[in-house]
CSV table of C-alpha atoms and ligand atoms in Angstrom, one decimal:
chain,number,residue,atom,x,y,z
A,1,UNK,CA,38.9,33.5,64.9
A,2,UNK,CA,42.9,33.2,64.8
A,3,UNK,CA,42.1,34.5,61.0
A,4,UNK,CA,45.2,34.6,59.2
A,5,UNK,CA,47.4,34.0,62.2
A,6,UNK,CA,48.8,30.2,63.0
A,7,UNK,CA,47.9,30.8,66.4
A,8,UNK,CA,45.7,33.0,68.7
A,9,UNK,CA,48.7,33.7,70.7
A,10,UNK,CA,50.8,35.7,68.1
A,11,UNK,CA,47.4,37.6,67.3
A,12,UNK,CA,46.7,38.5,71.0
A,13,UNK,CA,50.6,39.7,71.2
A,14,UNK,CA,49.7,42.0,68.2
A,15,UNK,CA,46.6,43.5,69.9
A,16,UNK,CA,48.3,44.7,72.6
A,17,UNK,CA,48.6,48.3,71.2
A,18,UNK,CA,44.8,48.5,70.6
A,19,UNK,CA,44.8,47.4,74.1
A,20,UNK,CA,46.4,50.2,75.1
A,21,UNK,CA,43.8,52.6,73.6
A,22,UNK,CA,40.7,50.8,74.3
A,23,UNK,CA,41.6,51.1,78.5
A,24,UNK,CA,42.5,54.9,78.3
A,25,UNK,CA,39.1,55.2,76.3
A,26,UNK,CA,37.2,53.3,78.8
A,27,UNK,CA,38.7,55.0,81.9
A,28,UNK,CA,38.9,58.9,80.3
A,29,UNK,CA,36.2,61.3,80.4
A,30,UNK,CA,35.1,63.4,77.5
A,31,UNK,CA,38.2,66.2,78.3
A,32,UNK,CA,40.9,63.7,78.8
A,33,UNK,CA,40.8,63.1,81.9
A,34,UNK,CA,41.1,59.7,83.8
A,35,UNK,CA,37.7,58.8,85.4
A,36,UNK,CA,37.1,56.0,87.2
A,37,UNK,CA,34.0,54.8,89.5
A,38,UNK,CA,34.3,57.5,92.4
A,39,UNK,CA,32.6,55.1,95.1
A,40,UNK,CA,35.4,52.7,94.1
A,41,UNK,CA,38.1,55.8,94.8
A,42,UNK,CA,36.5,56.9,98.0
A,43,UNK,CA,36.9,53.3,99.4
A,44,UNK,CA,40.6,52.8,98.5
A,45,UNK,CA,41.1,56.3,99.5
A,46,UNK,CA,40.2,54.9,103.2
A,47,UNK,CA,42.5,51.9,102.9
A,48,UNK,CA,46.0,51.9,104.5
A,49,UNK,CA,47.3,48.9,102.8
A,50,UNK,CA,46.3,47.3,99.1
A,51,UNK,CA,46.1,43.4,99.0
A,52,UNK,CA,46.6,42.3,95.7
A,53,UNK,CA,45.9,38.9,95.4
A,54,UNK,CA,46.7,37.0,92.1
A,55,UNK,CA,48.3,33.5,90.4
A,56,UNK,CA,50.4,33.2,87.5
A,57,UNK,CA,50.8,35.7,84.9
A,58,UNK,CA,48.5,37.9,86.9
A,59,UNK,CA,50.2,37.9,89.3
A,60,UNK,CA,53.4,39.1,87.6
A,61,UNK,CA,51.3,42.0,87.0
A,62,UNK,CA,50.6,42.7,90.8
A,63,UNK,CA,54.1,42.9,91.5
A,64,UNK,CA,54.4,45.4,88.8
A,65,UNK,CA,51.4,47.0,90.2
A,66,UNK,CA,52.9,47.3,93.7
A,67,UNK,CA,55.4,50.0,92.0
A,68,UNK,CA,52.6,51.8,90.6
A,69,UNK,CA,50.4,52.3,93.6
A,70,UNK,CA,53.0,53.0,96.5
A,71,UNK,CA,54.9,55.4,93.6
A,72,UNK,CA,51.5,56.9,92.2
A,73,UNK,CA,49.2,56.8,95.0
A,74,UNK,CA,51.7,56.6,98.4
A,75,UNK,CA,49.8,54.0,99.6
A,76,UNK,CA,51.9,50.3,100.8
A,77,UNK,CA,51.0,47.8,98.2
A,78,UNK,CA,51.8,44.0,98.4
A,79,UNK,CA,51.0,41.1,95.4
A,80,UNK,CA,50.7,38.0,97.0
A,81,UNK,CA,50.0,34.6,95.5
A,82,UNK,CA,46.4,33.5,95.7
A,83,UNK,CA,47.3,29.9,96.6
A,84,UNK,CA,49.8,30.7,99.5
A,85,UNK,CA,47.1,33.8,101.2
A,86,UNK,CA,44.1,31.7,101.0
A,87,UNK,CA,45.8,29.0,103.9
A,88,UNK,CA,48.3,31.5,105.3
A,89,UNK,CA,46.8,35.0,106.1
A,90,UNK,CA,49.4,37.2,106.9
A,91,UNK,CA,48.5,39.7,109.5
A,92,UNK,CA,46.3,42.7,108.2
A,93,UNK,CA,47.1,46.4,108.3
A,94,UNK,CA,43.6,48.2,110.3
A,95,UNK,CA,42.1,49.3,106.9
A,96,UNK,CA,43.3,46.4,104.1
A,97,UNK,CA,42.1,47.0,100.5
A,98,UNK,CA,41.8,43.6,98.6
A,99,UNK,CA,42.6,44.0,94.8
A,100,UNK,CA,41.6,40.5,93.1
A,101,UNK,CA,43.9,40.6,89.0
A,102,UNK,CA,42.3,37.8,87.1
A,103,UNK,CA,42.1,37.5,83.4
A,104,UNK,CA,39.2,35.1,83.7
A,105,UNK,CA,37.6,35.6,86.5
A,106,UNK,CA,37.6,32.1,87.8
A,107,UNK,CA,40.7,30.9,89.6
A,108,UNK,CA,39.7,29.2,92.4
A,109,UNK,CA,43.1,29.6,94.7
A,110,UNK,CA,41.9,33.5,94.3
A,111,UNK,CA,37.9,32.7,95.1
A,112,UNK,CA,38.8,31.4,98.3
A,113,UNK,CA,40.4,34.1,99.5
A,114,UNK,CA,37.4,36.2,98.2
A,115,UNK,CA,35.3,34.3,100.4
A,116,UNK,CA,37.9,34.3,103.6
A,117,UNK,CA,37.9,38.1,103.8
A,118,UNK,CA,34.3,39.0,103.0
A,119,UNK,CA,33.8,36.9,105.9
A,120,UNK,CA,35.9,39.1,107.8
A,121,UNK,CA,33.8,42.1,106.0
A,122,UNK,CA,37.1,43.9,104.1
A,123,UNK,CA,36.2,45.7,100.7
A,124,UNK,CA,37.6,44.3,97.4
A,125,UNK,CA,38.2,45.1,93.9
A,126,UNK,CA,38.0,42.2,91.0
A,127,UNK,CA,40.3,43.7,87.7
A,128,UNK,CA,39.4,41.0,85.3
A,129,UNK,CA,39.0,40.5,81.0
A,130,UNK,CA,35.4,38.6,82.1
A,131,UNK,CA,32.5,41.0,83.5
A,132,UNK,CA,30.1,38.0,84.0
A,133,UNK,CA,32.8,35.8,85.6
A,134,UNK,CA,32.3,34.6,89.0
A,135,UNK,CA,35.0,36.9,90.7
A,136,UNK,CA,33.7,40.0,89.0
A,137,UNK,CA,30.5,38.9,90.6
A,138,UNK,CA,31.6,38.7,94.1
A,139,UNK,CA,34.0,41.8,94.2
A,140,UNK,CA,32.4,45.1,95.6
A,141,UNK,CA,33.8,46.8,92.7
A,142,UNK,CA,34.7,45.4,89.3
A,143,UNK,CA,37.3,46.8,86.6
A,144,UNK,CA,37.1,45.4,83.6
A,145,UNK,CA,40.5,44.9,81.0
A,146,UNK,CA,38.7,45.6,78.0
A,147,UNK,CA,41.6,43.1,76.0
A,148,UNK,CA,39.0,40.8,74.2
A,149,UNK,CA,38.7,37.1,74.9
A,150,UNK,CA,41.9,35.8,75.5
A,151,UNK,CA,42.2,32.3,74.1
A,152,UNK,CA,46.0,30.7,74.1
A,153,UNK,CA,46.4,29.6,77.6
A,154,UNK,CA,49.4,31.5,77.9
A,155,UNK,CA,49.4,34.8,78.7
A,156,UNK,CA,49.5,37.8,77.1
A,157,UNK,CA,47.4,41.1,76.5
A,158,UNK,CA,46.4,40.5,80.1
A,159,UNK,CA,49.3,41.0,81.0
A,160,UNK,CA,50.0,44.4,79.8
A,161,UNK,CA,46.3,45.0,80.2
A,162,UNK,CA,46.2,44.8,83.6
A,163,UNK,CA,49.6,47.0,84.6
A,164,UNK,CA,47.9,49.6,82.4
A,165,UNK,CA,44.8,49.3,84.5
A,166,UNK,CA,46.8,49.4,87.4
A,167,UNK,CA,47.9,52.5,86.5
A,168,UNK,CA,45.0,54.2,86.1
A,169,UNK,CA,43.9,53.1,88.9
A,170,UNK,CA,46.6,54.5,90.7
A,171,UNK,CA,46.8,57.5,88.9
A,172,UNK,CA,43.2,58.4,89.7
A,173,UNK,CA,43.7,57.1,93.4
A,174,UNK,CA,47.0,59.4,93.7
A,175,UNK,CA,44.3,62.1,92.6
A,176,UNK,CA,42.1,62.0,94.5
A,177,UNK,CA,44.4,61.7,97.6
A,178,UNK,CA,46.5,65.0,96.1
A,179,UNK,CA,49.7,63.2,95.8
A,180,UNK,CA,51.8,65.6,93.4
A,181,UNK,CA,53.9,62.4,92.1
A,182,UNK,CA,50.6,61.3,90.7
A,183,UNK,CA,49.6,65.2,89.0
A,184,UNK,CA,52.6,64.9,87.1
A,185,UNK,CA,52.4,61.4,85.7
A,186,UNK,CA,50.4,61.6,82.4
A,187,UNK,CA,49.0,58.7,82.3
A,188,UNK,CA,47.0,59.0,78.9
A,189,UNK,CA,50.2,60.2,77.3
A,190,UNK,CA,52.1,57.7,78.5
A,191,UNK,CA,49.7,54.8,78.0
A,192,UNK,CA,49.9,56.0,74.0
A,193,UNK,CA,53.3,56.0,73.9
A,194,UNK,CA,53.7,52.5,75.6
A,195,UNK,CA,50.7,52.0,72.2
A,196,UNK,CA,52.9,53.3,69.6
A,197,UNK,CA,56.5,51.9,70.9
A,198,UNK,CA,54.7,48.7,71.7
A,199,UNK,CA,53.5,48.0,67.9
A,200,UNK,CA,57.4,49.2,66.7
A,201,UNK,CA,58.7,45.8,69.1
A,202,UNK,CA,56.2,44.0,67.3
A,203,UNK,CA,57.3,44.8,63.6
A,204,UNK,CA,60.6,43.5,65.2
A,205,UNK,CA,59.5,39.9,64.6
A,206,UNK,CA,62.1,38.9,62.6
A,207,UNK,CA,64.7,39.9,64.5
A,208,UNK,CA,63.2,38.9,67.3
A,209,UNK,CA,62.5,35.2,65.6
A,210,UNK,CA,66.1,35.3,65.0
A,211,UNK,CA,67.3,35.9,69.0
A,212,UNK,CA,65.1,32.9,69.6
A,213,UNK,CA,67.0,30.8,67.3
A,214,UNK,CA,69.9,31.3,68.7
A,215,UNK,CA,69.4,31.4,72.1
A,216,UNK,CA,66.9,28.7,72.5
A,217,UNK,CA,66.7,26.4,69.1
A,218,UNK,CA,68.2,23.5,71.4
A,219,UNK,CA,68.9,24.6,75.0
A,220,UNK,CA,66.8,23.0,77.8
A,221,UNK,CA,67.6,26.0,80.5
A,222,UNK,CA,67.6,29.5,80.4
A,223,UNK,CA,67.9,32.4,82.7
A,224,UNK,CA,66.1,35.8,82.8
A,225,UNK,CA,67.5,38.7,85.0
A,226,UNK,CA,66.8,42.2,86.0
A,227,UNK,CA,66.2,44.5,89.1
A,228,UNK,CA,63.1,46.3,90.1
A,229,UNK,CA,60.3,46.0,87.4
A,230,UNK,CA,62.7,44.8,85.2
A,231,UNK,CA,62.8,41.7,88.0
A,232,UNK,CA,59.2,40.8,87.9
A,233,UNK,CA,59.4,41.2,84.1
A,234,UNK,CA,62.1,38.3,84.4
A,235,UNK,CA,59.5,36.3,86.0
A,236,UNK,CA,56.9,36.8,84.1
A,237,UNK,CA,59.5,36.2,80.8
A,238,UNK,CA,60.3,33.1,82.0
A,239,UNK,CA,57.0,31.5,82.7
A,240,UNK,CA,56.2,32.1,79.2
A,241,UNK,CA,59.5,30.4,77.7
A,242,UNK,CA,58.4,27.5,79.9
A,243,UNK,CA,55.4,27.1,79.8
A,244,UNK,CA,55.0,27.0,76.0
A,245,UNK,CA,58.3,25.3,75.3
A,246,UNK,CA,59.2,23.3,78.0
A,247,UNK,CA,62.8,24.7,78.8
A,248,UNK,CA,63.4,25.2,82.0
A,249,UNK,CA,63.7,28.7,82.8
A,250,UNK,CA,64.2,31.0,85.5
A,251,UNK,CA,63.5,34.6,86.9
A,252,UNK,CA,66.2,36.1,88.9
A,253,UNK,CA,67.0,39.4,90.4
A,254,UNK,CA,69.8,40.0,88.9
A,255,UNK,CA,71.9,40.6,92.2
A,256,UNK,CA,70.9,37.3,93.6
A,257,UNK,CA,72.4,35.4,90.8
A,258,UNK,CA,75.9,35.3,92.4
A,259,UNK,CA,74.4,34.3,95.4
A,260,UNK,CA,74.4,30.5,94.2
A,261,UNK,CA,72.4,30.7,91.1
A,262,UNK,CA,75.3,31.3,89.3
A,263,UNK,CA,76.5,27.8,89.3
A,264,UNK,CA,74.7,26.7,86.9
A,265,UNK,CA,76.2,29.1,84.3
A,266,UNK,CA,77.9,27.3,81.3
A,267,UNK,CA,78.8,27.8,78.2
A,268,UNK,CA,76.4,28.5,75.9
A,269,UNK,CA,73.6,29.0,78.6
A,270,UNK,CA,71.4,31.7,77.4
A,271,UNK,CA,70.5,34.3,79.8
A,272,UNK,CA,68.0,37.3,78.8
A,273,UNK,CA,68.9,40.8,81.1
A,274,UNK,CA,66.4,43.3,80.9
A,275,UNK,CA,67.5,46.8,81.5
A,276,UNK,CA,65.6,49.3,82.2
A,277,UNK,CA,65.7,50.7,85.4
A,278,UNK,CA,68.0,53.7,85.9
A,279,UNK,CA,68.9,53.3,89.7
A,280,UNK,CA,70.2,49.5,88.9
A,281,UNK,CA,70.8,49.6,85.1
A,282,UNK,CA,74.8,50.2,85.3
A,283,UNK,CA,75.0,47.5,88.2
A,284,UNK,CA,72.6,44.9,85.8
A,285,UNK,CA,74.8,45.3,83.0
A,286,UNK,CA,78.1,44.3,85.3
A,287,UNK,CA,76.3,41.3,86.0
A,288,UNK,CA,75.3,40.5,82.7
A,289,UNK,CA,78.8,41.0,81.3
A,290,UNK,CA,79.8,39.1,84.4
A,291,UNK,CA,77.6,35.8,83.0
A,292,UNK,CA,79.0,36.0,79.5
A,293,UNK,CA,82.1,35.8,80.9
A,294,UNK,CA,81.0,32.2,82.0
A,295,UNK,CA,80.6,31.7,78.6
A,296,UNK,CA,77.2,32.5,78.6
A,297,UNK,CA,75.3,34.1,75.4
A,298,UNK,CA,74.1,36.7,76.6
A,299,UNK,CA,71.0,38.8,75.1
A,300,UNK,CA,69.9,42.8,76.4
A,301,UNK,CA,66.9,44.5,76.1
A,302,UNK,CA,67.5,47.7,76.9
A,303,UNK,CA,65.6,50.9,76.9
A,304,UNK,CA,66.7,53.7,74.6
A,305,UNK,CA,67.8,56.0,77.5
A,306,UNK,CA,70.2,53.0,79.1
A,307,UNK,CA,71.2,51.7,75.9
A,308,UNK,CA,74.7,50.8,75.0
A,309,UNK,CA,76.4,50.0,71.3
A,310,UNK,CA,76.3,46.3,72.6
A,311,UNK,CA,72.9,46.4,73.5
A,312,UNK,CA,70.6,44.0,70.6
A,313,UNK,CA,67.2,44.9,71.3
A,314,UNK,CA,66.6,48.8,72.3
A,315,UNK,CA,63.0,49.7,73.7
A,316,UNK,CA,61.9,52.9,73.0
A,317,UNK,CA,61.9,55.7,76.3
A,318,UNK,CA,59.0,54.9,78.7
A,319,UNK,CA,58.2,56.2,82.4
A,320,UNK,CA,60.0,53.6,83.9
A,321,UNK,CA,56.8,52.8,86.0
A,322,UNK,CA,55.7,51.8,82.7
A,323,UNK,CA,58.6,49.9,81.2
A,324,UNK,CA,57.2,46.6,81.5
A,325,UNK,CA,54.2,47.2,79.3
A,326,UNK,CA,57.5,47.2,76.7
A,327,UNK,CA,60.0,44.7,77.4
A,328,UNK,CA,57.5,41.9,78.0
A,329,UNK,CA,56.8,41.8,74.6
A,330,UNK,CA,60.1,40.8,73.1
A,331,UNK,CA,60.1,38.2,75.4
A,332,UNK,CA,56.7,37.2,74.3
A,333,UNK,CA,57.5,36.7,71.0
A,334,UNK,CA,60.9,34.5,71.7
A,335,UNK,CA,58.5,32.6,73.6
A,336,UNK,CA,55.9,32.1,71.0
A,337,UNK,CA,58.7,31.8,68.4
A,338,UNK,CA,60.6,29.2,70.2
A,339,UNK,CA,57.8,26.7,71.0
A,340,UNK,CA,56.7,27.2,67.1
A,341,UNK,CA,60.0,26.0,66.1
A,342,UNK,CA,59.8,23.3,68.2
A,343,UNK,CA,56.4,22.3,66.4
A,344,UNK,CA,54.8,22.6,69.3
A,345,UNK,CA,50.5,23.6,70.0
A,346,UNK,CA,51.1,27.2,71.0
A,347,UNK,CA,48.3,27.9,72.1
A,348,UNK,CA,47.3,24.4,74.0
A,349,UNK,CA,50.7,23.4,76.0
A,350,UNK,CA,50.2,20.3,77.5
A,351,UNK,CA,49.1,19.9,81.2
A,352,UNK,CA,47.5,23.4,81.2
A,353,UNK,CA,44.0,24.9,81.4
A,354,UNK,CA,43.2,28.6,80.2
A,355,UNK,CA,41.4,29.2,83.7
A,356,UNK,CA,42.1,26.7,87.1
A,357,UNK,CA,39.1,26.1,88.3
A,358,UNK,CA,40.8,23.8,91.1
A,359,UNK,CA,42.9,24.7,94.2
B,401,F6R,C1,50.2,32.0,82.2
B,401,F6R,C2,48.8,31.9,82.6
B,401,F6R,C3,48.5,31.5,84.0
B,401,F6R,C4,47.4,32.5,84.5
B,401,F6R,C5,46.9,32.1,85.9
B,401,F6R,C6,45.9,33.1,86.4
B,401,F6R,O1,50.4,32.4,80.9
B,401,F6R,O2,48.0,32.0,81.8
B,401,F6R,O3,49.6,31.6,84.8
B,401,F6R,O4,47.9,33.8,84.5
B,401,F6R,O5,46.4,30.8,85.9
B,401,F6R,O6,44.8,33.1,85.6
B,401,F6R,P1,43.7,34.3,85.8
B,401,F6R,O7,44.4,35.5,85.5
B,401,F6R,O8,42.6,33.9,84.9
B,401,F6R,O9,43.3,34.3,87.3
């Protein structure tokens, strides 16, 4: 039940810290330590290449997840879409490793791929919030999110429960391969602190309720940029502005928006830059500030260690591996607060299913 909540997607965005916990109590042992099916480790260990294969918001999460693996575990990671690998194969490393993010379980663009490469006998991995679904099934080796039924059809814990899956699964996989990049990240530490600064967004709402006013109470585009992680949090930020409010939004890394993009700057367009990544953050803000000179209004979400006077919404210091699990949520919540201002069904967007059960 939504119990006091208006809708069930507000209360899944609050039990994302909970979420946090509940994964680093299911994948620790009794000392601490991350622990995670050894049969499962031994047969990534052999891989030379990790498929991960994905749609949607899911697979926002495998592009994060790419980061994690080739950083954690020096192994080449790729997300691809479900619907586009399933007809257009591209050509396999010797040893592939198929990793299969789905919140329920049931996509069929991601089935059919299942199907394609068991046929060609590779190994596979299902991550999903649904240990009876259909995928889990099929997988040789199932993860499960431990986030609780998700019920809004868009998005949310998942999300941040699967890039923290990913990273223990990385973490572990680094392990056991000796990779010292993967000794030194604490991933249970980290993973509580992503908890704790997590909950602190959250009892931002007002605030945050505020950005969405004025950025999005009347606009019908919007624009979401960032470099790296912060990138595929752009995409993933944008596909929940739209799908739940019907602007038009866009992802963009953020150097590619003077490639043409730009043009459709004007005044009063908002654009959303997430900052987080030290390598790119100075070059991010140029473009940024470069956009509101367009006349755009501009809003920053920025972590603590990049952060500027300017800057409107800070996130507290993360890993930056791990940054996403943080700046995804203020962009949750302009999402869910825009499309309830607009008096729209939250939770039941029009032309959407919780799980696509077609190709
Ligand atoms: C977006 C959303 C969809 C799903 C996608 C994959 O908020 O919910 O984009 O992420 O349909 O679904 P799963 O993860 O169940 O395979």
């Amino acid at each position: 039940s939504k119990g006091t909540y208006p809708f069930f997607m507000l209360k899944e965005i609050d039990e994302q810290p909970i979420v946090m916990h509940r994964l680093v109590d299911a994948y620790t042992d009794d000392e601490g330590q991350v622990s995670i099916d050894s049969d499962l480790l031994a047969a990534m260990k052999r891989a030379d290449r990790l498929y991960i294969v994905a749609a949607g918001t899911s697979y926002h999460a495998g592009l994060v997840g790419q980061a994690l693996f080739e950083k954690l575990a020096k192994v080449p990671a790729e997300a691809y879409l479900a619907s586009e690998f399933g007809y257009h194969q591209p050509l396999l490393s010797e040893r592939p490793f198929f990793i299969f993010l789905t919140q329920s379980g049931e996509t069929a663009d991601i089935r059919q791929v299942l199907v394609k490469i068991k046929a060609q006998g590779f190994p596979s991995l299902t991550v999903t919030n649904v240990g009876s679904s259909t995928l889990a099934r099929e997988a040789d080796y199932q993860l499960l999110l431990h986030a609780g039924p998700e019920i809004a059809v868009a998005s949310t814990k998942a999300y941040t429960a699967q890039i923290a899956a990913e990273a223990l699964l990385a973490k572990a996989l680094g392990e056991v391969k000796a990779i010292p990049e993967a000794a030194q990240f604490d991933v249970v530490h980290q993973l509580g602190l992503a908890s704790t600064a997590q909950q602190a967004l959250i009892e931002q709402k007002d605030l945050i309720h505020q950005w969405a006013t004025d950025l999005f109470a009347t606009t019908r585009n919007a624009f979401y940029i960032g470099r790296g992680t912060d990138y595929y949090v752009s995409l993933e930020a944008s596909l929940k502005l739209k799908e739940i409010s019907y602007v038009q939004a866009e992802g963009f890394a953020a150097g590619e928006l003077k490639h043409g993009t730009i043009a459709l700057i004007e005044k009063d367009t908002p654009l959303v830059a997430f900052i987080s990544d030290p390598e790119t953050a100075a070059h991010t803000r140029s473009n940024a500030d470069e956009i509101a000179a367009r006349g755009a209004k501009v809003l920053r979400i920025v972590t603590q260690a990049q952060a500027q006077d300017e800057d409107q919404i800070v996130i507290p210091d993360i890993d930056p591996l791990l940054a996403p699990l943080l700046s995804i949520i203020p962009a949750q919540l302009l999402a869910y607060y825009t499309s309830f201002d607009r008096g729209y069904d939250v939770d039941r967007p029009r032309n959407l299913a919780k799980s696509v059960t077609v190709e």
